Short mmCIF file of C-alpha atoms and ligand atoms in Angstrom, two decimals:
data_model
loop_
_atom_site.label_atom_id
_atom_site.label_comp_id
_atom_site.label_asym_id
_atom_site.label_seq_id
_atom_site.Cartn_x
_atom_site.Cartn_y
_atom_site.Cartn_z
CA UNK A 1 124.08 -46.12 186.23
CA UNK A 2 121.50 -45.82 188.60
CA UNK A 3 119.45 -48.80 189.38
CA UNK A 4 115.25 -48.56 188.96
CA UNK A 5 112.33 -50.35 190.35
CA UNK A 6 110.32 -51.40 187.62
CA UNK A 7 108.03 -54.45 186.91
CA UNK A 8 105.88 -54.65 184.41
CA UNK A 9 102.39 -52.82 183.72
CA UNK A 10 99.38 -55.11 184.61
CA UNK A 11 97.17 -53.85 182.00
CA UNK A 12 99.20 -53.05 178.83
CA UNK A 13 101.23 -55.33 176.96
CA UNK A 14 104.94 -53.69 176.87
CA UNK A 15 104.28 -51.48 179.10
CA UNK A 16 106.72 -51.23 182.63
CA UNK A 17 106.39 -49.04 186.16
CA UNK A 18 109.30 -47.72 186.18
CA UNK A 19 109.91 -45.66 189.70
CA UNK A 20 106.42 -45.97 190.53
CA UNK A 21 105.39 -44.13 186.75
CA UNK A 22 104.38 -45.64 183.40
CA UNK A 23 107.34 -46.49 181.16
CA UNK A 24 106.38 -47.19 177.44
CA UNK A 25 108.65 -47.42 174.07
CA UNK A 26 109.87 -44.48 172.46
CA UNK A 27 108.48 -46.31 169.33
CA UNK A 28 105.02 -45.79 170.51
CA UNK A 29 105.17 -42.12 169.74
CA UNK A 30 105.56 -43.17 165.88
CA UNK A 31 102.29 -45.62 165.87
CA UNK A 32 100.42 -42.39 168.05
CA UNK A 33 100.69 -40.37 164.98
CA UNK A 34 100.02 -42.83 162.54
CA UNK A 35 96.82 -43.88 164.73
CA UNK A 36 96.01 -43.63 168.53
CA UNK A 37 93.63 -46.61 168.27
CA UNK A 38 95.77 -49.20 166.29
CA UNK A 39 97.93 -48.46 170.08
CA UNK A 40 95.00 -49.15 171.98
CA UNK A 41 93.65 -52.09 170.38
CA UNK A 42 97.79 -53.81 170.24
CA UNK A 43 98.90 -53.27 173.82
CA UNK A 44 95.38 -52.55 175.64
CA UNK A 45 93.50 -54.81 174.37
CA UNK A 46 96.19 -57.48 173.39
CA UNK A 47 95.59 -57.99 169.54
CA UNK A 48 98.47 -59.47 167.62
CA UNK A 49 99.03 -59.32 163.63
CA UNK A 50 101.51 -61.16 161.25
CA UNK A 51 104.88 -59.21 160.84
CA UNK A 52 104.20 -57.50 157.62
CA UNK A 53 106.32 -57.85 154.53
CA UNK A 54 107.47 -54.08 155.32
CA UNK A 55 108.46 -55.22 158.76
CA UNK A 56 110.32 -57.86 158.04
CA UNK A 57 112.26 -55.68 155.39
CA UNK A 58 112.95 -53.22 158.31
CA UNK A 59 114.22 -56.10 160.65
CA UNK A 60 116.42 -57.52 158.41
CA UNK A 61 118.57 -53.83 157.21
CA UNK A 62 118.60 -53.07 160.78
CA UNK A 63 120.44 -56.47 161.62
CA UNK A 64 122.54 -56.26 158.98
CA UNK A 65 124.03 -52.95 159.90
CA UNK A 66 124.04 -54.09 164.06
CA UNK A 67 126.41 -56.99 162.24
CA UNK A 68 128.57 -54.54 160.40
CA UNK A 69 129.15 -52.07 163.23
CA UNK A 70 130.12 -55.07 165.54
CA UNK A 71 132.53 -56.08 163.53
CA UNK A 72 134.87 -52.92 163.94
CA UNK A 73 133.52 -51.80 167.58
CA UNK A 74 135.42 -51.33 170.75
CA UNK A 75 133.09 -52.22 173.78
CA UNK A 76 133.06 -49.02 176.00
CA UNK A 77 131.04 -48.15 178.70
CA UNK A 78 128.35 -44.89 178.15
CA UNK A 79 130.82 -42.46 180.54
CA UNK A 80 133.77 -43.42 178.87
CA UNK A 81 132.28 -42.48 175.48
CA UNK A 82 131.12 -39.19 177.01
CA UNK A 83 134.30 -38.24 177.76
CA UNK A 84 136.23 -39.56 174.85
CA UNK A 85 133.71 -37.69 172.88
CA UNK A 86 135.02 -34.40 173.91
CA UNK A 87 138.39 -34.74 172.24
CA UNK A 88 136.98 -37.36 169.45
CA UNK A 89 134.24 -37.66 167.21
CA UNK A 90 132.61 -41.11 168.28
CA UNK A 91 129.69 -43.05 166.70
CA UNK A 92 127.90 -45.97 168.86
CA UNK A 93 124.38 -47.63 167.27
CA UNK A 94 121.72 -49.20 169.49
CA UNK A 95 122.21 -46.84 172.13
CA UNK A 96 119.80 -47.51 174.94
CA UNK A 97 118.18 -44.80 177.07
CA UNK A 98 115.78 -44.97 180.09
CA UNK A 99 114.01 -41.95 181.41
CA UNK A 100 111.84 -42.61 184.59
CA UNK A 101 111.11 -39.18 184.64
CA UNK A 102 109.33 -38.81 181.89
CA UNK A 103 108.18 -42.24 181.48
CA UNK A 104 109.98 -43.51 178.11
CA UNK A 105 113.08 -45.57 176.41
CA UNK A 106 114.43 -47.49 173.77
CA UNK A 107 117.11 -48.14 171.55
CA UNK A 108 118.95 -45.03 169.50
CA UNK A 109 119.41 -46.78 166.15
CA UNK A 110 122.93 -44.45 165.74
CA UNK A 111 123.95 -41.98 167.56
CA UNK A 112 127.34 -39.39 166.70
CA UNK A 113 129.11 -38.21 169.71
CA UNK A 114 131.37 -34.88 168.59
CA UNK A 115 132.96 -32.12 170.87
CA UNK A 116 130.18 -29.81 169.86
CA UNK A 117 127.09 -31.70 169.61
CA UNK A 118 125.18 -35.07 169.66
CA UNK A 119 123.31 -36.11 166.64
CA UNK A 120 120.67 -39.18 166.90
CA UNK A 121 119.63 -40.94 164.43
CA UNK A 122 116.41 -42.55 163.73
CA UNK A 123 116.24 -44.68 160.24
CA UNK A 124 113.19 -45.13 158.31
CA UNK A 125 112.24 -46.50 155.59
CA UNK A 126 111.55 -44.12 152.24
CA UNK A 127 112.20 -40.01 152.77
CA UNK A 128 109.60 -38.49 154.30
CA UNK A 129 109.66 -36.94 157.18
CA UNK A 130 106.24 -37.17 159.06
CA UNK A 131 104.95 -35.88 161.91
CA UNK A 132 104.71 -39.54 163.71
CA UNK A 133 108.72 -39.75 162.92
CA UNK A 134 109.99 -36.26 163.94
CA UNK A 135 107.85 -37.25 167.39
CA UNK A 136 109.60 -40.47 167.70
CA UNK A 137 113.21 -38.96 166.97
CA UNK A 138 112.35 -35.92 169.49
CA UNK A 139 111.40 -38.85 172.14
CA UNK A 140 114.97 -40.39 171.86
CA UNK A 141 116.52 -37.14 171.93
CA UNK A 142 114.28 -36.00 175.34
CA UNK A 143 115.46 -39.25 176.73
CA UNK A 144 119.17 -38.78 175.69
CA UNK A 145 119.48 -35.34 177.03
CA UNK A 146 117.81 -36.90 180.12
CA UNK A 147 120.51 -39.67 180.45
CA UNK A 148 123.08 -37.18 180.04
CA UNK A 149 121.47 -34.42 182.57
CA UNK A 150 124.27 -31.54 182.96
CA UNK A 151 125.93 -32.01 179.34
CA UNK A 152 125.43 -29.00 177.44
CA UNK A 153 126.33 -30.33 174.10
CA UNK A 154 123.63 -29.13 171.15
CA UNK A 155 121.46 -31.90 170.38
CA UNK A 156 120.61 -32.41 166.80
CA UNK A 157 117.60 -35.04 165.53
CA UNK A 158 117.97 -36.79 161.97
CA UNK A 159 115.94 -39.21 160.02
CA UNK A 160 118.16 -41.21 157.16
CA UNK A 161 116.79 -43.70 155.01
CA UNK A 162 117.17 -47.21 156.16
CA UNK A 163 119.93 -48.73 154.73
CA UNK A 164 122.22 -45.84 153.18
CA UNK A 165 123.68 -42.70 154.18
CA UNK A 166 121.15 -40.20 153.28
CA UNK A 167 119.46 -38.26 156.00
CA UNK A 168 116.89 -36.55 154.91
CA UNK A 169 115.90 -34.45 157.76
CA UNK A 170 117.23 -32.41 160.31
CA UNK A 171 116.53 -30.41 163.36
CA UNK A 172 118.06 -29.13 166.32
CA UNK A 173 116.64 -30.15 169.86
CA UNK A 174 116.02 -26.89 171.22
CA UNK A 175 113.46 -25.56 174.12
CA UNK A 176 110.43 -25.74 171.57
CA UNK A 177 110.97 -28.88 170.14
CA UNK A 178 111.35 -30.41 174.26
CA UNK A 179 108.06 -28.41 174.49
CA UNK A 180 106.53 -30.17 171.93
CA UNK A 181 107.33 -33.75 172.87
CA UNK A 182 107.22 -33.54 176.28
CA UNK A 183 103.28 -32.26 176.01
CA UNK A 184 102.42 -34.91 173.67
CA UNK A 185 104.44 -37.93 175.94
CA UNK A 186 102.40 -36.16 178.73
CA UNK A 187 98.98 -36.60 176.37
CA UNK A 188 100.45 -40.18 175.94
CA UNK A 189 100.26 -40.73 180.09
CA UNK A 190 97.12 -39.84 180.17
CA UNK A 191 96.04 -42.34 177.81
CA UNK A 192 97.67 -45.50 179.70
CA UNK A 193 96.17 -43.96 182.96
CA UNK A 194 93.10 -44.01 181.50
CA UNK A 195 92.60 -39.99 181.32
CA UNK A 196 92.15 -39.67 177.62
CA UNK A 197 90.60 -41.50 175.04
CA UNK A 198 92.42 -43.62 172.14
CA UNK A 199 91.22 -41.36 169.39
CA UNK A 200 91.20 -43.04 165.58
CA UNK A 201 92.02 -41.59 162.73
CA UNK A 202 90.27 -39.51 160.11
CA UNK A 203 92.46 -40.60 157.35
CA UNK A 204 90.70 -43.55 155.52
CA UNK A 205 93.91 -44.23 153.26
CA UNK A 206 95.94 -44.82 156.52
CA UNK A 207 92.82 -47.49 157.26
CA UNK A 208 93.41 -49.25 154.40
CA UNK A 209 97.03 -49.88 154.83
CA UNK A 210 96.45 -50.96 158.70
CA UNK A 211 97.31 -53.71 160.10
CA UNK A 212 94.81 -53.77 162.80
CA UNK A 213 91.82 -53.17 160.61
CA UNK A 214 89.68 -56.50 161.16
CA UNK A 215 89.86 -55.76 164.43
CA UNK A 216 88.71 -52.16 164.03
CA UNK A 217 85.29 -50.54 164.64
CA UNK A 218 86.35 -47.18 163.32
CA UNK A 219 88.12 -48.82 160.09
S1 LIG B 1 91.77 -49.33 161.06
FE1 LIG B 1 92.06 -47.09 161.06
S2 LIG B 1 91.13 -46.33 162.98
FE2 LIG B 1 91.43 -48.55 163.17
S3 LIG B 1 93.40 -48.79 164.18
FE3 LIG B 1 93.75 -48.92 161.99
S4 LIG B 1 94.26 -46.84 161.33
FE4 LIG B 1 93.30 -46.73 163.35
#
């Protein structure tokens, strides 16, 4: 794999230059559409909150199944599972993907590797899929099919609830769906470069369930 030169960004916490361009978790596209501010005030302006009970609920599944899966894995490197993948249905978890291009990574919780298609998986907790959690499935999926560059393998997004086997949601990747994320990670640039305002939102019910609302002028 191709090396990068990144270090990391001098004004927001997380944040990296990566090939001279702002690199920021695929993650972040979830907390956008719960609330642009709450992303302002954590990595611009540095405010840090306890882990919430829900967080640490979230941390725990997600190490339990990392456990599980090690236990029967085969170490392989990413080609070799690329090309195994065309004879063999494959599944690896905690995939990681970098995209200097457009400025994004992070971790695929699971991903299934088939002859005819990829399908990444994002687990959540409950069975709703919302707007903020499509977004943040389409992100790994832009920066899979960025990774892969010439494959032309259908890509298929799915949300399953944390913990079992049920997804509850499914789309394919196609042209309007890379549309879609790739104008809102472009709206995301422009925030970090300082283009755009943080905008809060309207929804007072999401206030009251924030984390970040003591520190909050909008709350
Ligand atoms: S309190 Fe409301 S406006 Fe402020 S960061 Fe939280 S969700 Fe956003």
């Amino acid at each position: 794999m191709r090396s990068h030169n990144s270090k990391p960004h001098p004004q927001i916490k997380g944040a990296q230059i990566i090939d001279g361009k702002v690199n920021f978790p695929i993650s972040w596209l979830n907390q956008q559409g719960y609330c642009e501010y709450s992303l302002f005030l954590e990595y611009v302006q540095g405010v840090t909150t306890a882990v919430t009970p829900e967080m640490q609920k979230g941390q725990n599944i997600h190490q339990e199944l990392e456990e599980k899966f090690k236990e029967e894995a085969v170490p392989t490197t990413f080609s070799d599972m690329m090309e195994l993948s065309k004879k063999e249905e494959i599944m690896s978890r905690e995939l990681w993907v970098l995209s200097p291009k457009y400025g994004i990574r992070g971790f695929i919780d699971e991903i299934w590797l088939t002859p005819s298609e990829f399908v990444i998986i994002d687990d959540k907790p409950g069975t709703t899929a919302y707007y903020s959690t499509i977004n943040q499935v389409m992100g790994y999926c832009l920066a899979f099919k960025d990774t892969i560059n010439d494959e032309n393998r259908t890509i298929r997004a799915a949300l399953r609830e944390r913990g079992t086997d049920n997804i509850f949601w499914t789309s394919e990747f196609n042209e309007d769906a890379q549309n879609k994320i790739e104008m809102l990670i472009s709206r995301m640039q422009d925030l970090f470069n300082g283009n755009k305002h943080f905008l809060p939102t309207k929804n007072p019910n999401k206030c009251a369930k924030c984390r970040f609302r003591n520190y909050c002028e909008f709350k």
